[in-house]
Short mmCIF file of C-alpha atoms and ligand atoms in Angstrom, two decimals:
data_model
loop_
_atom_site.label_atom_id
_atom_site.label_comp_id
_atom_site.label_asym_id
_atom_site.label_seq_id
_atom_site.Cartn_x
_atom_site.Cartn_y
_atom_site.Cartn_z
CA MET A 1202 -0.37 -77.23 39.41
CA GLU A 1203 2.28 -79.19 38.23
CA SER A 1204 5.54 -76.64 38.98
CA TYR A 1205 8.16 -76.57 35.85
CA ASP A 1206 11.96 -73.70 35.92
CA VAL A 1207 10.76 -72.97 32.48
CA ILE A 1208 8.08 -74.04 30.06
CA ILE A 1209 9.25 -74.03 26.53
CA VAL A 1210 6.39 -73.00 23.86
CA GLY A 1211 6.96 -75.29 20.86
CA GLY A 1212 9.50 -77.92 20.00
CA GLY A 1213 10.20 -76.40 16.60
CA VAL A 1214 14.94 -75.91 15.91
CA GLY A 1215 14.00 -73.01 18.16
CA GLY A 1216 12.33 -74.15 21.37
CA LEU A 1217 13.89 -77.45 21.53
CA VAL A 1218 17.78 -75.72 21.70
CA SER A 1219 16.99 -73.44 24.30
CA ALA A 1220 14.84 -76.67 26.45
CA ALA A 1221 17.91 -78.92 25.67
CA LEU A 1222 20.70 -76.77 26.29
CA LEU A 1223 19.00 -75.65 29.45
CA ALA A 1224 17.84 -79.18 30.79
CA ASP A 1225 21.61 -79.91 30.27
CA GLU A 1226 22.00 -77.69 32.96
CA GLY A 1227 20.06 -78.93 35.67
CA MET A 1228 16.86 -76.59 34.98
CA ARG A 1229 13.14 -78.62 35.06
CA VAL A 1230 11.95 -78.03 31.38
CA LEU A 1231 8.78 -78.62 30.51
CA VAL A 1232 8.60 -78.42 26.52
CA LEU A 1233 4.28 -78.00 24.70
CA GLU A 1234 4.45 -79.10 21.15
CA GLN A 1235 0.78 -79.18 20.35
CA GLY A 1236 1.66 -81.47 16.52
CA LYS A 1237 2.16 -84.90 16.94
CA ASN A 1238 5.91 -84.53 15.78
CA LEU A 1239 8.71 -82.20 16.91
CA GLY A 1240 10.50 -80.17 14.70
CA GLY A 1241 7.62 -77.48 12.78
CA CYS A 1242 9.56 -76.51 10.23
CA ALA A 1243 11.88 -78.71 10.26
CA ALA A 1244 10.16 -81.43 10.72
CA THR A 1245 9.96 -85.06 9.25
CA PHE A 1246 6.09 -86.36 9.12
CA SER A 1247 5.36 -89.79 8.29
CA ARG A 1248 1.78 -90.66 5.72
CA LYS A 1249 1.45 -93.99 3.45
CA GLY A 1250 4.44 -95.11 3.61
CA TYR A 1251 6.73 -92.23 3.23
CA ARG A 1252 8.77 -90.05 6.37
CA PHE A 1253 8.35 -86.50 4.10
CA ASP A 1254 10.11 -83.80 5.36
CA ALA A 1255 7.61 -80.75 6.39
CA GLY A 1256 9.74 -78.09 5.25
CA ALA A 1257 12.92 -77.67 5.87
CA THR A 1258 15.27 -80.42 3.66
CA ILE A 1259 19.32 -78.74 3.24
CA GLY A 1260 21.43 -78.86 6.74
CA CYS A 1261 23.98 -76.10 7.25
CA GLY A 1262 26.16 -75.64 10.37
CA PHE A 1263 27.62 -78.82 11.12
CA HIS A 1264 30.93 -78.00 9.29
CA ASP A 1265 34.05 -77.76 12.25
CA GLY A 1266 33.05 -74.98 15.01
CA GLY A 1267 29.52 -74.48 12.77
CA PRO A 1268 26.78 -73.97 15.64
CA MET A 1269 24.96 -77.41 15.40
CA GLN A 1270 28.18 -79.09 15.71
CA TRP A 1271 28.64 -77.30 18.35
CA LEU A 1272 25.65 -78.25 19.70
CA GLY A 1273 25.78 -81.74 19.22
CA ASP A 1274 29.77 -81.50 20.82
CA ARG A 1275 27.91 -79.90 23.96
CA LEU A 1276 24.86 -82.67 24.60
CA GLY A 1277 26.63 -85.27 22.95
CA ILE A 1278 24.80 -86.31 20.16
CA ARG A 1279 26.30 -87.33 17.33
CA TRP A 1280 23.88 -86.47 13.73
CA PRO A 1281 24.00 -88.98 11.39
CA LEU A 1282 24.57 -86.92 8.09
CA LEU A 1283 24.53 -87.72 4.62
CA THR A 1284 26.79 -84.28 3.44
CA LEU A 1285 25.74 -83.19 -0.01
CA PRO A 1286 29.54 -82.81 -2.48
CA ILE A 1287 26.86 -80.94 -4.27
CA ALA A 1288 24.15 -78.63 -2.40
CA TRP A 1289 21.79 -77.91 -4.84
CA GLU A 1290 21.64 -77.66 -8.89
CA TYR A 1291 20.21 -75.04 -10.23
CA LEU A 1292 19.10 -74.65 -13.25
CA SER A 1293 17.40 -71.73 -15.25
CA GLY A 1294 16.58 -71.05 -18.67
CA LYS A 1295 20.03 -72.39 -20.55
CA VAL A 1296 21.88 -71.81 -16.89
CA GLN A 1297 22.67 -75.23 -15.39
CA LEU A 1298 24.20 -74.48 -12.13
CA GLN A 1299 25.90 -76.95 -9.47
CA LEU A 1300 26.20 -74.99 -6.75
CA ASP A 1301 29.27 -76.77 -4.84
CA SER A 1302 32.18 -75.23 -2.46
CA LYS A 1303 34.38 -74.62 -5.03
CA ARG A 1304 31.96 -72.83 -7.31
CA GLU A 1305 33.72 -74.24 -10.84
CA SER A 1306 30.34 -73.95 -12.47
CA VAL A 1307 29.71 -70.82 -11.43
CA PHE A 1308 32.28 -68.50 -12.31
CA ALA A 1309 32.45 -70.42 -15.59
CA VAL A 1310 28.64 -68.22 -16.17
CA PHE A 1311 29.22 -65.50 -14.78
CA PRO A 1312 32.89 -64.69 -14.99
CA ALA A 1313 32.52 -60.75 -13.85
CA SER A 1314 31.20 -61.90 -10.40
CA GLU A 1315 34.55 -63.93 -9.05
CA GLU A 1316 35.50 -60.78 -6.78
CA LEU A 1317 32.07 -60.74 -5.61
CA TRP A 1318 32.82 -64.04 -4.11
CA ARG A 1319 36.03 -63.36 -2.97
CA GLU A 1320 34.20 -60.66 -1.00
CA GLN A 1321 32.24 -62.87 0.14
CA ALA A 1322 33.72 -65.91 1.29
CA GLU A 1323 36.29 -63.62 2.91
CA ALA A 1324 32.81 -62.38 4.94
CA SER A 1325 31.59 -65.40 5.56
CA ASP A 1326 34.47 -66.39 7.40
CA ILE A 1327 35.08 -64.06 10.24
CA LEU A 1328 31.24 -63.72 10.57
CA TRP A 1329 31.55 -68.13 10.86
CA ARG A 1330 34.41 -67.05 13.11
CA VAL A 1331 33.38 -64.76 15.02
CA THR A 1332 29.63 -66.96 15.98
CA SER A 1333 31.94 -70.17 16.88
CA GLU A 1334 33.39 -67.63 19.36
CA LEU A 1335 30.37 -66.03 21.35
CA LEU A 1336 29.16 -69.83 21.74
CA THR A 1337 32.14 -71.28 23.31
CA LEU A 1338 31.07 -67.79 25.16
CA TYR A 1339 28.05 -69.84 26.47
CA GLY A 1340 27.96 -69.85 29.67
CA GLN A 1341 30.60 -68.27 31.49
CA SER A 1342 30.58 -64.65 33.49
CA GLY A 1343 29.91 -60.76 32.05
CA PHE A 1344 32.65 -59.75 32.86
CA ARG A 1345 34.17 -62.77 30.49
CA LYS A 1346 32.31 -61.91 27.61
CA ILE A 1347 32.69 -57.86 27.85
CA ALA A 1348 36.22 -58.83 27.75
CA ALA A 1349 36.37 -60.74 24.92
CA THR A 1350 34.00 -58.91 23.41
CA ALA A 1351 36.35 -55.88 23.55
CA THR A 1352 39.24 -57.86 23.22
CA SER A 1353 38.29 -60.21 20.02
CA LEU A 1354 35.02 -60.10 18.69
CA LEU A 1355 34.80 -56.35 17.71
CA PRO A 1356 38.34 -56.15 16.28
CA LYS A 1357 37.10 -58.29 13.70
CA LEU A 1358 34.05 -57.37 12.96
CA ALA A 1359 35.46 -54.05 12.64
CA ARG A 1360 37.59 -55.05 9.43
CA THR A 1361 37.02 -52.67 6.29
CA ARG A 1362 34.93 -55.16 4.07
CA ILE A 1363 32.53 -56.41 7.34
CA VAL A 1364 31.34 -52.70 8.19
CA LYS A 1365 30.70 -51.72 4.44
CA LEU A 1366 28.35 -54.85 4.02
CA ALA A 1367 27.15 -54.69 7.50
CA GLY A 1368 26.02 -51.56 5.65
CA THR A 1369 24.10 -51.80 2.73
CA THR A 1370 21.97 -54.63 0.54
CA ALA A 1371 21.90 -57.40 -1.06
CA LEU A 1372 21.35 -55.40 -4.65
CA ARG A 1373 23.19 -52.43 -3.27
CA TRP A 1374 26.73 -54.95 -3.01
CA LEU A 1375 25.28 -56.35 -6.20
CA HIS A 1376 25.63 -52.90 -7.85
CA ARG A 1377 28.99 -52.14 -6.30
CA HIS A 1378 30.06 -54.88 -8.64
CA GLY A 1379 28.55 -54.11 -11.75
CA LEU A 1380 26.12 -57.16 -11.05
CA GLY A 1381 22.36 -55.14 -9.91
CA ASP A 1382 21.41 -54.99 -13.45
CA ASP A 1383 22.10 -58.02 -14.74
CA THR A 1384 19.07 -60.37 -15.22
CA MET A 1385 20.00 -63.58 -14.16
CA PHE A 1386 22.81 -62.98 -12.59
CA ARG A 1387 20.08 -61.09 -9.68
CA ARG A 1388 18.05 -64.61 -10.16
CA PHE A 1389 20.68 -67.18 -9.08
CA ILE A 1390 21.18 -64.64 -6.20
CA ASP A 1391 17.69 -63.94 -4.77
CA ALA A 1392 16.91 -67.80 -5.50
CA GLN A 1393 19.56 -68.97 -3.50
CA LEU A 1394 18.42 -66.49 -0.53
CA LEU A 1395 15.59 -67.20 -1.01
CA ILE A 1396 16.86 -71.05 0.05
CA SER A 1397 19.62 -70.09 2.74
CA ALA A 1398 17.43 -66.57 3.85
CA GLN A 1399 13.65 -67.10 3.01
CA THR A 1400 14.47 -63.44 1.36
CA VAL A 1401 15.87 -61.27 -1.01
CA SER A 1402 18.18 -59.27 -2.10
CA THR A 1403 15.47 -55.59 -1.95
CA ASP A 1404 15.68 -57.17 1.90
CA SER A 1405 18.35 -58.57 3.05
CA ASN A 1406 21.81 -57.08 4.83
CA ALA A 1407 24.17 -57.55 2.43
CA LEU A 1408 26.18 -59.64 5.67
CA PHE A 1409 24.02 -62.28 6.28
CA ALA A 1410 23.47 -62.37 2.64
CA ALA A 1411 27.17 -63.22 2.76
CA LEU A 1412 26.70 -66.07 4.88
CA ALA A 1413 23.75 -67.49 3.71
CA LEU A 1414 25.70 -67.54 0.53
CA ASP A 1415 27.96 -69.97 1.82
CA LEU A 1416 25.61 -72.60 2.22
CA PRO A 1417 27.72 -74.51 -0.68
CA ARG A 1418 31.24 -73.45 1.52
CA LYS A 1419 30.15 -75.23 4.53
CA ALA A 1420 29.28 -79.14 4.09
CA PRO A 1421 25.62 -78.89 3.31
CA ALA A 1422 23.78 -82.41 4.75
CA THR A 1423 21.17 -84.13 4.81
CA LEU A 1424 20.35 -86.41 7.29
CA THR A 1425 19.41 -90.40 7.48
CA GLY A 1426 15.78 -90.12 8.55
CA GLY A 1427 15.14 -86.98 6.93
CA MET A 1428 15.69 -83.04 8.64
CA GLY A 1429 13.12 -83.84 11.03
CA THR A 1430 16.35 -86.17 12.98
CA VAL A 1431 17.23 -82.72 14.26
CA ALA A 1432 14.36 -82.92 16.77
CA ASP A 1433 13.89 -86.34 17.20
CA LEU A 1434 17.58 -86.36 18.81
CA LEU A 1435 17.27 -82.88 20.78
CA GLY A 1436 13.74 -83.80 22.24
CA GLU A 1437 16.62 -87.33 23.01
CA ALA A 1438 18.44 -85.29 24.92
CA ILE A 1439 16.15 -83.57 26.70
CA ALA A 1440 14.27 -86.34 28.31
CA CYS A 1441 17.57 -87.54 28.92
CA ARG A 1442 17.73 -84.52 30.57
CA GLY A 1443 14.78 -85.66 33.25
CA GLY A 1444 12.96 -82.99 30.76
CA LYS A 1445 9.42 -83.38 30.28
CA ILE A 1446 7.94 -82.72 26.31
CA HIS A 1447 4.12 -83.21 26.38
CA LEU A 1448 3.19 -83.82 22.38
CA ASN A 1449 -0.34 -83.34 20.85
CA GLU A 1450 -0.53 -80.02 23.93
CA GLN A 1451 -1.84 -76.90 22.59
CA VAL A 1452 -1.16 -73.89 24.52
CA ARG A 1453 -4.29 -71.57 24.62
CA ARG A 1454 -3.29 -68.61 26.77
CA LEU A 1455 -1.05 -67.26 28.85
CA ASP A 1456 -1.83 -65.94 31.95
CA GLN A 1457 -0.41 -62.14 33.20
CA ALA A 1458 0.27 -61.25 36.54
CA GLY A 1459 2.09 -57.83 36.38
CA ASP A 1460 5.41 -58.07 34.39
CA ARG A 1461 5.59 -61.97 34.48
CA ILE A 1462 3.61 -64.36 32.59
CA GLN A 1463 1.82 -65.94 36.07
CA GLN A 1464 0.45 -70.01 34.25
CA VAL A 1465 0.52 -71.22 31.05
CA VAL A 1466 -2.77 -73.19 29.43
CA THR A 1467 -2.81 -75.78 27.59
CA SER A 1468 -5.76 -77.85 25.47
CA ARG A 1469 -5.19 -79.91 28.39
CA SER A 1470 -4.26 -78.58 31.78
CA GLN A 1471 -2.28 -75.79 33.46
CA TYR A 1472 1.04 -75.12 34.88
CA LEU A 1473 3.41 -73.27 36.20
CA GLY A 1474 7.15 -72.10 35.36
CA LYS A 1475 9.42 -69.27 36.65
CA GLN A 1476 10.72 -68.73 32.75
CA ILE A 1477 8.70 -69.04 29.60
CA VAL A 1478 10.46 -69.28 26.42
CA LEU A 1479 8.18 -69.02 23.03
CA ASN A 1480 8.77 -70.47 20.31
CA GLY A 1481 6.80 -67.35 17.88
CA SER A 1482 7.20 -63.92 17.13
CA THR A 1483 5.63 -61.18 18.96
CA ALA A 1484 2.21 -61.69 16.55
CA SER A 1485 1.81 -65.31 18.33
CA LEU A 1486 2.65 -63.91 21.24
CA ALA A 1487 -0.03 -60.85 21.44
CA SER A 1488 -2.72 -64.07 20.49
CA LEU A 1489 -1.65 -66.37 23.41
CA LEU A 1490 -2.16 -62.86 26.05
CA GLY A 1491 -5.29 -62.21 23.93
CA LYS A 1492 -4.01 -59.14 22.30
CA GLN A 1493 -4.38 -57.98 18.63
CA PRO A 1494 -1.57 -58.32 17.20
CA SER A 1495 -0.32 -54.83 15.76
CA SER A 1496 -1.62 -54.85 12.58
CA ALA A 1497 1.91 -53.34 11.65
CA TRP A 1498 3.18 -56.18 12.89
CA PRO A 1499 3.56 -57.52 9.27
CA ALA A 1500 4.56 -54.25 7.62
CA ASP A 1501 6.70 -53.30 9.91
CA ASN A 1502 8.28 -56.65 9.25
CA ARG A 1503 8.12 -56.82 5.88
CA ALA A 1504 6.45 -59.69 6.58
CA ARG A 1505 3.97 -60.94 3.63
CA TRP A 1506 6.09 -64.58 2.33
CA GLY A 1507 4.79 -68.27 3.75
CA ALA A 1508 5.10 -71.74 1.93
CA PHE A 1509 2.94 -73.30 -0.73
CA ILE A 1510 4.32 -76.86 -0.88
CA LEU A 1511 4.11 -80.55 -1.88
CA HIS A 1512 4.72 -83.48 -0.45
CA LEU A 1513 5.35 -86.28 -3.33
CA GLY A 1514 5.67 -90.00 -3.48
CA VAL A 1515 7.21 -91.03 -6.29
CA GLN A 1516 7.73 -94.45 -7.67
CA LYS A 1517 10.82 -93.72 -9.86
CA ASN A 1518 14.02 -92.21 -9.20
CA LEU A 1519 13.76 -88.92 -10.91
CA MET A 1520 17.46 -88.26 -9.66
CA ASP A 1521 18.82 -91.07 -11.35
CA GLY A 1522 22.18 -89.97 -13.18
CA ARG A 1523 21.85 -86.23 -11.68
CA LYS A 1524 24.64 -85.43 -9.29
CA ALA A 1525 22.30 -83.93 -7.06
CA ARG A 1526 19.21 -84.58 -5.28
CA HIS A 1527 18.58 -80.87 -4.57
CA ILE A 1528 16.98 -79.09 -7.97
CA GLN A 1529 16.25 -75.24 -7.48
CA ILE A 1530 14.13 -74.20 -10.59
CA ALA A 1531 14.17 -70.49 -10.97
CA GLN A 1532 11.93 -68.52 -13.88
CA ALA A 1533 10.83 -65.00 -13.65
CA MET A 1534 7.93 -63.68 -11.88
CA GLU A 1535 4.92 -63.81 -12.59
CA LYS A 1536 3.15 -60.71 -12.07
CA ASP A 1537 3.71 -59.87 -8.54
CA ASP A 1538 3.46 -63.40 -6.70
CA ILE A 1539 6.70 -64.82 -6.16
CA ALA A 1540 5.50 -68.38 -6.31
CA LEU A 1541 7.07 -70.14 -9.45
CA ARG A 1542 9.99 -67.53 -9.29
CA SER A 1543 11.85 -70.79 -7.14
CA VAL A 1544 10.67 -74.39 -7.25
CA PHE A 1545 13.22 -76.17 -4.59
CA ILE A 1546 12.76 -79.52 -5.12
CA SER A 1547 14.14 -82.39 -2.88
CA SER A 1548 13.99 -85.90 -2.20
CA SER A 1549 15.50 -88.60 0.17
CA ASP A 1550 18.53 -90.47 -0.35
CA ALA A 1551 17.20 -93.72 -2.30
CA ASN A 1552 19.62 -95.79 0.11
CA ASP A 1553 17.38 -94.44 3.39
CA LEU A 1554 14.67 -96.89 3.54
CA SER A 1555 13.50 -94.93 6.97
CA ARG A 1556 11.82 -92.55 3.97
CA ALA A 1557 10.29 -94.24 1.18
CA PRO A 1558 10.08 -98.02 0.09
CA ALA A 1559 13.10 -99.54 -1.80
CA GLY A 1560 12.52 -97.56 -5.87
CA HIS A 1561 10.46 -94.86 -3.90
CA LEU A 1562 11.47 -91.20 -2.86
CA ALA A 1563 9.65 -88.46 -1.38
CA LEU A 1564 9.55 -85.61 -2.31
CA THR A 1565 9.24 -82.63 -0.72
CA VAL A 1566 8.50 -79.21 -3.37
CA SER A 1567 8.30 -75.17 -2.08
CA CYS A 1568 8.11 -72.37 -3.35
CA HIS A 1569 6.91 -68.44 -2.03
CA THR A 1570 4.29 -67.61 -1.92
CA ASN A 1571 2.78 -64.06 -0.47
CA VAL A 1572 -0.04 -65.16 2.69
CA ALA A 1573 -2.30 -62.18 2.06
CA GLN A 1574 -4.22 -64.16 -1.21
CA TRP A 1575 -4.79 -67.55 0.26
CA TRP A 1576 -6.33 -65.96 4.00
CA GLN A 1577 -8.28 -64.32 1.30
CA VAL A 1578 -9.37 -66.84 -0.78
CA HIS A 1579 -10.24 -69.09 1.37
CA GLN A 1580 -13.18 -66.07 3.16
CA GLU A 1581 -14.01 -66.08 -0.34
CA SER A 1582 -15.22 -70.24 -0.53
CA ARG A 1583 -13.78 -72.76 -0.11
CA PRO A 1584 -14.45 -74.57 -3.74
CA LYS A 1585 -12.41 -71.48 -4.52
CA TYR A 1586 -9.60 -71.95 -2.63
CA LEU A 1587 -9.24 -76.02 -2.67
CA GLN A 1588 -9.10 -74.24 -7.29
CA LYS A 1589 -6.55 -71.95 -6.18
CA LYS A 1590 -4.28 -74.96 -4.76
CA GLN A 1591 -5.03 -77.63 -7.09
CA LYS A 1592 -3.51 -74.73 -9.94
CA LEU A 1593 -0.53 -73.35 -8.35
CA THR A 1594 -0.68 -77.61 -7.98
CA GLU A 1595 0.15 -78.26 -12.04
CA LYS A 1596 2.07 -75.32 -12.42
CA ILE A 1597 4.22 -76.50 -10.45
CA LEU A 1598 3.81 -80.23 -11.87
CA ASP A 1599 4.80 -78.73 -14.86
CA SER A 1600 7.69 -77.05 -14.26
CA MET A 1601 8.97 -80.17 -12.38
CA GLU A 1602 7.77 -81.85 -15.97
CA GLN A 1603 9.64 -79.73 -18.44
CA HIS A 1604 13.40 -79.62 -15.89
CA LEU A 1605 12.84 -83.64 -15.14
CA GLY A 1606 11.21 -85.29 -17.24
CA SER A 1607 7.43 -87.03 -17.33
CA PHE A 1608 6.24 -88.47 -14.20
CA ARG A 1609 3.33 -87.31 -13.36
CA ASP A 1610 1.74 -91.06 -13.81
CA ASP A 1611 4.19 -92.86 -11.26
CA ILE A 1612 2.85 -90.27 -8.51
CA ASP A 1613 1.76 -92.60 -5.87
CA LEU A 1614 1.15 -90.23 -3.06
CA CYS A 1615 0.47 -85.96 -3.69
CA LEU A 1616 -0.12 -83.42 -0.44
CA SER A 1617 -0.29 -79.82 -0.93
CA GLY A 1618 0.00 -77.32 1.58
CA THR A 1619 -0.81 -73.79 1.60
CA PRO A 1620 0.15 -70.65 4.36
CA LEU A 1621 -3.46 -71.98 6.34
CA THR A 1622 -1.87 -74.64 6.30
CA TYR A 1623 1.19 -73.51 7.68
CA ALA A 1624 -0.35 -71.61 10.45
CA ARG A 1625 -2.55 -75.07 11.58
CA TYR A 1626 0.73 -77.53 12.06
CA THR A 1627 3.12 -74.95 12.95
CA GLY A 1628 1.26 -72.26 14.76
CA ARG A 1629 2.69 -69.59 13.05
CA PHE A 1630 1.12 -66.02 12.76
CA GLN A 1631 -0.64 -66.35 9.39
CA GLY A 1632 1.14 -69.04 8.22
CA LEU A 1633 4.51 -66.49 7.56
CA VAL A 1634 8.08 -68.08 7.15
CA GLY A 1635 10.05 -65.60 5.45
CA GLY A 1636 10.36 -62.44 3.75
CA TYR A 1637 10.64 -60.58 6.76
CA ALA A 1638 13.16 -57.53 6.35
CA GLN A 1639 16.60 -58.01 7.27
CA THR A 1640 18.10 -55.42 5.77
CA GLY A 1641 20.00 -53.61 8.84
CA LEU A 1642 22.11 -55.48 11.45
CA PHE A 1643 19.27 -56.45 13.75
CA ALA A 1644 16.32 -58.78 13.64
CA PRO A 1645 12.95 -57.04 13.29
CA ARG A 1646 11.99 -55.92 16.73
CA GLN A 1647 9.77 -58.49 18.90
CA PRO A 1648 8.36 -57.06 21.91
CA CYS A 1649 7.64 -59.19 24.66
CA TYR A 1650 4.86 -56.51 26.06
CA GLY A 1651 7.51 -56.16 28.95
CA LEU A 1652 7.53 -59.17 29.79
CA LYS A 1653 10.08 -60.31 32.52
CA ASN A 1654 10.36 -63.45 32.07
CA LEU A 1655 8.78 -64.24 28.38
CA HIS A 1656 11.64 -65.37 26.14
CA LEU A 1657 11.22 -66.19 22.57
CA VAL A 1658 13.36 -68.20 20.17
CA GLY A 1659 12.85 -69.18 16.27
CA ASP A 1660 13.67 -67.49 13.20
CA HIS A 1661 11.74 -64.30 14.00
CA ARG A 1662 14.30 -63.54 16.24
CA PHE A 1663 16.90 -64.12 14.25
CA PRO A 1664 18.21 -63.84 10.25
CA GLY A 1665 19.91 -65.50 8.95
CA GLN A 1666 21.13 -68.49 7.67
CA SER A 1667 18.20 -70.90 8.84
CA LEU A 1668 18.94 -74.03 10.94
CA PRO A 1669 22.30 -72.45 12.27
CA GLY A 1670 20.57 -68.67 13.17
CA VAL A 1671 18.24 -69.96 15.02
CA THR A 1672 20.72 -72.73 17.11
CA VAL A 1673 22.10 -69.34 18.13
CA GLY A 1674 18.90 -67.63 19.18
CA ALA A 1675 17.63 -70.54 20.91
CA ALA A 1676 21.81 -70.70 22.81
CA LEU A 1677 21.86 -67.51 23.79
CA VAL A 1678 18.38 -66.96 25.38
CA ALA A 1679 19.15 -70.42 27.59
CA ASP A 1680 22.22 -68.73 28.12
CA LYS A 1681 20.77 -64.54 29.32
CA ILE A 1682 17.93 -67.64 31.69
CA MET A 1683 20.71 -69.02 33.44
CA ARG A 1684 22.44 -66.54 33.80
CA MET A 1685 18.98 -64.95 35.83
CA CYS A 1686 17.51 -67.99 37.30
C1 FAD B 1749 9.65 -74.93 2.74
C2 FAD B 1749 10.75 -74.58 3.79
C3 FAD B 1749 12.08 -74.52 3.55
C4 FAD B 1749 12.68 -74.66 4.44
N1 FAD B 1749 14.25 -74.87 4.24
C5 FAD B 1749 15.13 -75.50 4.61
C6 FAD B 1749 16.76 -75.52 5.02
O1 FAD B 1749 16.86 -76.33 4.03
N2 FAD B 1749 17.86 -76.14 5.44
C7 FAD B 1749 17.43 -74.70 6.76
O2 FAD B 1749 18.33 -74.37 7.68
N3 FAD B 1749 15.85 -74.18 7.10
C8 FAD B 1749 15.45 -74.35 5.79
N4 FAD B 1749 14.44 -73.56 6.80
C9 FAD B 1749 14.00 -72.50 8.21
C10 FAD B 1749 13.80 -73.15 9.08
O3 FAD B 1749 13.28 -74.67 8.64
C11 FAD B 1749 12.92 -72.41 9.93
O4 FAD B 1749 13.68 -71.10 9.98
C12 FAD B 1749 12.88 -73.37 11.72
O5 FAD B 1749 12.74 -74.08 10.95
C13 FAD B 1749 12.17 -72.21 12.16
O6 FAD B 1749 12.74 -73.18 13.49
P1 FAD B 1749 11.02 -72.49 14.64
O7 FAD B 1749 12.10 -72.52 15.89
O8 FAD B 1749 11.81 -70.75 14.24
O9 FAD B 1749 9.62 -72.46 14.86
P2 FAD B 1749 9.12 -73.34 13.61
O10 FAD B 1749 9.67 -73.89 13.17
O11 FAD B 1749 8.27 -72.62 13.46
O12 FAD B 1749 8.16 -74.08 15.06
C14 FAD B 1749 7.41 -73.58 15.71
C15 FAD B 1749 6.59 -74.44 16.63
O13 FAD B 1749 6.07 -74.14 18.28
C16 FAD B 1749 4.15 -74.94 17.91
N5 FAD B 1749 3.81 -74.32 18.64
C17 FAD B 1749 3.34 -73.03 18.22
N6 FAD B 1749 1.90 -72.46 18.76
C18 FAD B 1749 1.90 -73.97 19.74
C19 FAD B 1749 0.91 -73.18 20.84
N7 FAD B 1749 0.12 -71.97 21.24
N8 FAD B 1749 1.44 -74.80 21.75
C20 FAD B 1749 2.50 -75.48 21.05
N9 FAD B 1749 3.05 -75.11 20.39
C21 FAD B 1749 2.96 -74.50 19.76
C22 FAD B 1749 4.91 -75.87 15.97
O14 FAD B 1749 3.66 -76.62 16.74
C23 FAD B 1749 5.85 -75.63 15.69
O15 FAD B 1749 6.52 -77.03 16.43
C24 FAD B 1749 13.43 -73.67 5.99
C25 FAD B 1749 11.19 -72.85 5.88
C26 FAD B 1749 10.61 -74.28 5.07
C27 FAD B 1749 8.89 -72.97 5.53
#
């Protein structure tokens, strides 16, 4: 049986970052990915001449001192960034905002919010500095870390502003500024949080929210070839350091002996690993151990949302004449479903011919949705499920045409995906991709059943700003494994 220092189950960004950092330290790593592409929710896949981003479309954390830049420097990767002077355009009724680093259009429409934004910028600048310092301690001894934490990190975090935000939710923070009952402003904040933190103001810690709301200020970017380029370049970094990556190989079982995982059983083979990294949640771990995920897990984590997504190949430049390539349409919530509350449209760069033929665009259009209803209707009957899928697709297309003009006749290809699709392609429990409670300072607890050589990475583990959050979490796990080995 082949054996490795570390086996990484799942080639999403979390799994790949930890694998690349461990391979960089000379460890023998094996990444097992069930799909035919790396990247999971941040993959880019090909279909009929188009390359679509599976989920994530805007990169952040690539700025000077940001986690993605730190990772690139460490691994010798130059990210092919296409910077976005305007992160995205926000449209809601008569409100139209360009989200850029200066936020002038936001101040013009919501003048009472200036103080909140000042506070947000101050808090997030401190947090970015803390993150950057934390990453510079990567690989250093425990003693140095303790010393640096005591002398530098803690004093930064002990500032009144930070402490005040850490102890409250984003919504209460808005109330402190007299903005919590301003429906239009709250809708705007919730819409931004849905994109950057995959949750809304009621479920978001104010400090994490401050960081998530920083996205337009911190050099947002896309990448040539799509978001999946991040995963592909990490894959190359792993391979050129001697690490192995097996695509289309699903881990079916983790065999436990005492308090350790002894072997990893896949759709093709079996492997021995001294340490195991699982790119997933406790719920995924439970099913690989042959246990029932705790029935309280979704409730404890307030995990109820997944994504509904359209991948559209369009023979027309819908973004012609617009200042941004990403557009968010926000509206009041329909009954108790959050779908259509925020429809996020991301277009490929018209000049990036690796994404779509000349004159065509590859669009990824996403909204959040409660996952339970999709599983329920699918269980009732497949025709009902397909009908529901078609109905939401039509609603999204209607909403897009209302704001962007008619384009249905120019659609070459329309693929739609529900939480069931996400569950199949990313292995995420029930297809959950957001809505995890982040009201406290720490991520929802993800128990590892007392397993000493099992580590979880991914966005269940480290809330905050999507890719950078996952990257920092995975770097901390790699650091811990290096100290154990
Ligand atoms: C619609 C949508 C839009 C988003 N937009 C943005 C954005 O614009 N910017 C941003 O920064 N973030 C965004 N995010 C969030 C970001 O994509 C995720 O937080 C991040 O990609 C999650 O990475 P991860 O490592 O946690 O896991 P995942 O991406 O879930 O990857 C897990 C991987 O493990 C594999 N796997 C699972 N089980 C097994 C098994 N048993 N055997 C083998 N392999 C397995 C899966 O196939 C998958 O590749 C978005 C997410 C979604 C869903």
